[in-house]
Amino acid sequence: MPRTLDKLDRQILEHLQAGGAAAARETAEAVGSSKSVVQRRIKRLEEEGVILERVAVVDPQKCGPLMTFLVEVEIEHERVDLLDDFRKTVLRLEEVQQCYYVTGATDFMLVVVTKDMESFEALSRQVSPKIRISDGSRPRSLSAR
C-alpha cells in the first residue's frame, strides 16, 4: 500500500503536472531538492502507481496541419455489448484524443484529430458498422490551436 504523500512528493507532482520538464535536475531546482532525491521520489511514485504515466504535450502546429472534429456517436439499440465494443474500438485508435460517454440523444462524444478530411473519412470507415453518427449532426471541424 502506498505511503502518504509528503510535502516534497506533492511539490514534485505539482511541478510535473504544471508541465514541468521531466528532467530530474529541473524538477529538483523547482522544488528546492537534489537531483538524486527527486529521481528516487519519482521512481517510487511511479512504482506505487501515483504517477500513472509521463506524457509529452505536443504543439500541433509544429507537427503539420491537423483538423480537429467533435463527433457525436449514437449506438444502435443502445445494447451494452455494442457500447463495450465501441469503447474498445475507439480506445485503439490514436486519432481519438478523447471519448466521453454522455447522456441525451447521443451515446458518445469524441474529439478526433486527423491530418485532413480524407483521413477522417478513412477513420470513420474503420469504426464498427454497428454504430452511426447521430442523425441531424455532422462532424464539426475546429481549429487546432
PDB file of C-alpha atoms in Angstrom:
ATOM      1  CA  MET A   1       0.000   0.000   0.000  1.00  0.00           C
ATOM      2  CA  PRO A   2       1.409   3.431  -0.912  1.00  0.00           C
ATOM      3  CA  ARG A   3       2.504   5.582   1.922  1.00  0.00           C
ATOM      4  CA  THR A   4       1.111   9.062   2.486  1.00  0.00           C
ATOM      5  CA  LEU A   5       2.469  11.751   0.194  1.00  0.00           C
ATOM      6  CA  ASP A   6       4.596  14.303   1.999  1.00  0.00           C
ATOM      7  CA  LYS A   7       5.179  17.952   1.097  1.00  0.00           C
ATOM      8  CA  LEU A   8       8.103  17.180  -1.255  1.00  0.00           C
ATOM      9  CA  ASP A   9       6.117  14.472  -3.073  1.00  0.00           C
ATOM     10  CA  ARG A  10       3.287  16.945  -3.600  1.00  0.00           C
ATOM     11  CA  GLN A  11       5.669  19.650  -4.839  1.00  0.00           C
ATOM     12  CA  ILE A  12       7.231  17.233  -7.328  1.00  0.00           C
ATOM     13  CA  LEU A  13       3.795  16.165  -8.558  1.00  0.00           C
ATOM     14  CA  GLU A  14       2.610  19.769  -8.865  1.00  0.00           C
ATOM     15  CA  HIS A  15       5.704  20.665 -10.891  1.00  0.00           C
ATOM     16  CA  LEU A  16       5.277  17.687 -13.211  1.00  0.00           C
ATOM     17  CA  GLN A  17       1.546  18.338 -13.645  1.00  0.00           C
ATOM     18  CA  ALA A  18       2.115  22.001 -14.413  1.00  0.00           C
ATOM     19  CA  GLY A  19       4.144  20.992 -17.444  1.00  0.00           C
ATOM     20  CA  GLY A  20       7.454  20.943 -15.667  1.00  0.00           C
ATOM     21  CA  ALA A  21      10.238  19.246 -17.523  1.00  0.00           C
ATOM     22  CA  ALA A  22      10.631  15.539 -16.894  1.00  0.00           C
ATOM     23  CA  ALA A  23      14.313  16.144 -16.225  1.00  0.00           C
ATOM     24  CA  ALA A  24      15.011  15.493 -12.556  1.00  0.00           C
ATOM     25  CA  ARG A  25      17.521  18.357 -12.450  1.00  0.00           C
ATOM     26  CA  GLU A  26      14.900  20.960 -13.420  1.00  0.00           C
ATOM     27  CA  THR A  27      12.318  19.465 -11.100  1.00  0.00           C
ATOM     28  CA  ALA A  28      14.864  19.437  -8.267  1.00  0.00           C
ATOM     29  CA  GLU A  29      15.629  23.117  -8.831  1.00  0.00           C
ATOM     30  CA  ALA A  30      11.919  23.958  -8.872  1.00  0.00           C
ATOM     31  CA  VAL A  31      11.192  22.155  -5.581  1.00  0.00           C
ATOM     32  CA  GLY A  32      14.455  23.011  -3.797  1.00  0.00           C
ATOM     33  CA  SER A  33      15.866  19.498  -3.535  1.00  0.00           C
ATOM     34  CA  SER A  34      18.683  17.447  -5.048  1.00  0.00           C
ATOM     35  CA  LYS A  35      18.503  15.651  -8.371  1.00  0.00           C
ATOM     36  CA  SER A  36      19.113  12.232  -6.791  1.00  0.00           C
ATOM     37  CA  VAL A  37      16.352  12.713  -4.201  1.00  0.00           C
ATOM     38  CA  VAL A  38      13.888  13.787  -6.903  1.00  0.00           C
ATOM     39  CA  GLN A  39      14.845  10.825  -9.124  1.00  0.00           C
ATOM     40  CA  ARG A  40      14.230   8.398  -6.242  1.00  0.00           C
ATOM     41  CA  ARG A  41      10.931  10.070  -5.368  1.00  0.00           C
ATOM     42  CA  ILE A  42       9.666   9.991  -8.958  1.00  0.00           C
ATOM     43  CA  LYS A  43      10.643   6.330  -9.299  1.00  0.00           C
ATOM     44  CA  ARG A  44       8.832   5.488  -6.056  1.00  0.00           C
ATOM     45  CA  LEU A  45       5.747   7.462  -7.115  1.00  0.00           C
ATOM     46  CA  GLU A  46       5.699   5.508 -10.386  1.00  0.00           C
ATOM     47  CA  GLU A  47       6.174   2.148  -8.639  1.00  0.00           C
ATOM     48  CA  GLU A  48       3.361   2.936  -6.193  1.00  0.00           C
ATOM     49  CA  GLY A  49       1.043   3.909  -9.040  1.00  0.00           C
ATOM     50  CA  VAL A  50       0.735   7.555  -8.027  1.00  0.00           C
ATOM     51  CA  ILE A  51       2.261   8.604 -11.358  1.00  0.00           C
ATOM     52  CA  LEU A  52       0.463   6.535 -13.967  1.00  0.00           C
ATOM     53  CA  GLU A  53       2.471   7.709 -16.951  1.00  0.00           C
ATOM     54  CA  ARG A  54       4.540  10.601 -18.205  1.00  0.00           C
ATOM     55  CA  VAL A  55       3.483  12.226 -21.449  1.00  0.00           C
ATOM     56  CA  ALA A  56       4.681  14.952 -23.757  1.00  0.00           C
ATOM     57  CA  VAL A  57       2.287  17.703 -24.799  1.00  0.00           C
ATOM     58  CA  VAL A  58       2.977  18.363 -28.451  1.00  0.00           C
ATOM     59  CA  ASP A  59       2.281  21.609 -30.305  1.00  0.00           C
ATOM     60  CA  PRO A  60       0.004  20.527 -33.180  1.00  0.00           C
ATOM     61  CA  GLN A  61       1.116  23.499 -35.280  1.00  0.00           C
ATOM     62  CA  LYS A  62       4.670  22.151 -35.320  1.00  0.00           C
ATOM     63  CA  CYS A  63       3.535  18.658 -36.347  1.00  0.00           C
ATOM     64  CA  GLY A  64       1.844  19.755 -39.539  1.00  0.00           C
ATOM     65  CA  PRO A  65      -1.669  20.873 -40.323  1.00  0.00           C
ATOM     66  CA  LEU A  66      -4.347  18.994 -38.403  1.00  0.00           C
ATOM     67  CA  MET A  67      -8.126  19.037 -38.279  1.00  0.00           C
ATOM     68  CA  THR A  68      -9.990  18.524 -35.019  1.00  0.00           C
ATOM     69  CA  PHE A  69     -13.517  17.095 -35.064  1.00  0.00           C
ATOM     70  CA  LEU A  70     -16.207  16.828 -32.421  1.00  0.00           C
ATOM     71  CA  VAL A  71     -18.165  13.709 -33.287  1.00  0.00           C
ATOM     72  CA  GLU A  72     -21.425  12.616 -31.722  1.00  0.00           C
ATOM     73  CA  VAL A  73     -21.923   8.866 -31.861  1.00  0.00           C
ATOM     74  CA  GLU A  74     -25.158   7.009 -31.326  1.00  0.00           C
ATOM     75  CA  ILE A  75     -25.059   3.269 -30.768  1.00  0.00           C
ATOM     76  CA  GLU A  76     -27.944   1.486 -32.432  1.00  0.00           C
ATOM     77  CA  HIS A  77     -30.301  -0.163 -29.948  1.00  0.00           C
ATOM     78  CA  GLU A  78     -28.092   1.012 -27.018  1.00  0.00           C
ATOM     79  CA  ARG A  79     -27.124  -2.572 -26.220  1.00  0.00           C
ATOM     80  CA  VAL A  80     -24.462  -2.970 -23.529  1.00  0.00           C
ATOM     81  CA  ASP A  81     -22.364  -5.288 -25.713  1.00  0.00           C
ATOM     82  CA  LEU A  82     -22.349  -2.706 -28.530  1.00  0.00           C
ATOM     83  CA  LEU A  83     -21.397   0.065 -26.109  1.00  0.00           C
ATOM     84  CA  ASP A  84     -18.474  -2.043 -24.850  1.00  0.00           C
ATOM     85  CA  ASP A  85     -17.402  -2.981 -28.397  1.00  0.00           C
ATOM     86  CA  PHE A  86     -17.442   0.657 -29.445  1.00  0.00           C
ATOM     87  CA  ARG A  87     -15.480   1.783 -26.400  1.00  0.00           C
ATOM     88  CA  LYS A  88     -12.801  -0.881 -27.065  1.00  0.00           C
ATOM     89  CA  THR A  89     -12.637   0.094 -30.746  1.00  0.00           C
ATOM     90  CA  VAL A  90     -12.104   3.811 -30.160  1.00  0.00           C
ATOM     91  CA  LEU A  91      -9.553   3.250 -27.403  1.00  0.00           C
ATOM     92  CA  ARG A  92      -7.340   1.552 -30.011  1.00  0.00           C
ATOM     93  CA  LEU A  93      -7.496   4.497 -32.428  1.00  0.00           C
ATOM     94  CA  GLU A  94      -4.721   7.025 -31.915  1.00  0.00           C
ATOM     95  CA  GLU A  95      -6.728   9.715 -33.728  1.00  0.00           C
ATOM     96  CA  VAL A  96      -9.335   9.641 -30.960  1.00  0.00           C
ATOM     97  CA  GLN A  97      -7.951  12.079 -28.416  1.00  0.00           C
ATOM     98  CA  GLN A  98     -10.895  11.989 -26.014  1.00  0.00           C
ATOM     99  CA  CYS A  99     -14.006   9.857 -25.647  1.00  0.00           C
ATOM    100  CA  TYR A 100     -16.912  10.804 -23.400  1.00  0.00           C
ATOM    101  CA  TYR A 101     -19.904   8.601 -22.573  1.00  0.00           C
ATOM    102  CA  VAL A 102     -22.779  11.095 -22.479  1.00  0.00           C
ATOM    103  CA  THR A 103     -26.488  11.225 -21.801  1.00  0.00           C
ATOM    104  CA  GLY A 104     -29.128  12.554 -24.154  1.00  0.00           C
ATOM    105  CA  ALA A 105     -29.655  11.931 -27.863  1.00  0.00           C
ATOM    106  CA  THR A 106     -26.157  10.544 -28.393  1.00  0.00           C
ATOM    107  CA  ASP A 107     -24.152   7.939 -26.518  1.00  0.00           C
ATOM    108  CA  PHE A 108     -20.580   9.177 -27.004  1.00  0.00           C
ATOM    109  CA  MET A 109     -18.839  12.440 -27.841  1.00  0.00           C
ATOM    110  CA  LEU A 110     -15.410  12.036 -29.443  1.00  0.00           C
ATOM    111  CA  VAL A 111     -12.614  14.508 -30.037  1.00  0.00           C
ATOM    112  CA  VAL A 112     -10.837  13.258 -33.159  1.00  0.00           C
ATOM    113  CA  VAL A 113      -7.685  14.720 -34.734  1.00  0.00           C
ATOM    114  CA  THR A 114      -6.650  13.836 -38.281  1.00  0.00           C
ATOM    115  CA  LYS A 115      -4.444  15.458 -40.899  1.00  0.00           C
ATOM    116  CA  ASP A 116      -7.319  16.120 -43.313  1.00  0.00           C
ATOM    117  CA  MET A 117     -10.914  15.264 -44.190  1.00  0.00           C
ATOM    118  CA  GLU A 118      -9.865  12.238 -46.236  1.00  0.00           C
ATOM    119  CA  SER A 119      -8.095  10.782 -43.185  1.00  0.00           C
ATOM    120  CA  PHE A 120     -11.182  11.435 -41.070  1.00  0.00           C
ATOM    121  CA  GLU A 121     -13.391   9.617 -43.574  1.00  0.00           C
ATOM    122  CA  ALA A 122     -10.996   6.639 -43.635  1.00  0.00           C
ATOM    123  CA  LEU A 123     -11.067   6.549 -39.849  1.00  0.00           C
ATOM    124  CA  SER A 124     -14.856   6.598 -39.760  1.00  0.00           C
ATOM    125  CA  ARG A 125     -14.930   3.525 -42.022  1.00  0.00           C
ATOM    126  CA  GLN A 126     -12.735   1.628 -39.526  1.00  0.00           C
ATOM    127  CA  VAL A 127     -15.278   2.016 -36.758  1.00  0.00           C
ATOM    128  CA  SER A 128     -17.747  -0.790 -36.265  1.00  0.00           C
ATOM    129  CA  PRO A 129     -20.657  -0.841 -38.753  1.00  0.00           C
ATOM    130  CA  LYS A 130     -22.968  -1.303 -35.763  1.00  0.00           C
ATOM    131  CA  ILE A 131     -22.687   2.389 -34.916  1.00  0.00           C
ATOM    132  CA  ARG A 132     -23.658   5.512 -36.742  1.00  0.00           C
ATOM    133  CA  ILE A 133     -23.074   9.226 -36.420  1.00  0.00           C
ATOM    134  CA  SER A 134     -26.190  10.755 -34.869  1.00  0.00           C
ATOM    135  CA  ASP A 135     -28.942  11.987 -37.181  1.00  0.00           C
ATOM    136  CA  GLY A 136     -29.035  15.737 -37.625  1.00  0.00           C
ATOM    137  CA  SER A 137     -25.435  16.306 -36.647  1.00  0.00           C
ATOM    138  CA  ARG A 138     -22.319  16.492 -38.698  1.00  0.00           C
ATOM    139  CA  PRO A 139     -18.722  16.352 -37.545  1.00  0.00           C
ATOM    140  CA  ARG A 140     -17.574  19.838 -36.644  1.00  0.00           C
ATOM    141  CA  SER A 141     -14.085  20.837 -37.698  1.00  0.00           C
ATOM    142  CA  LEU A 142     -12.228  23.041 -35.238  1.00  0.00           C
ATOM    143  CA  SER A 143      -9.013  24.982 -35.377  1.00  0.00           C
ATOM    144  CA  ALA A 144      -6.037  23.036 -33.973  1.00  0.00           C
ATOM    145  CA  ARG A 145      -4.983  25.953 -31.768  1.00  0.00           C
TER     146      ARG A 145
END
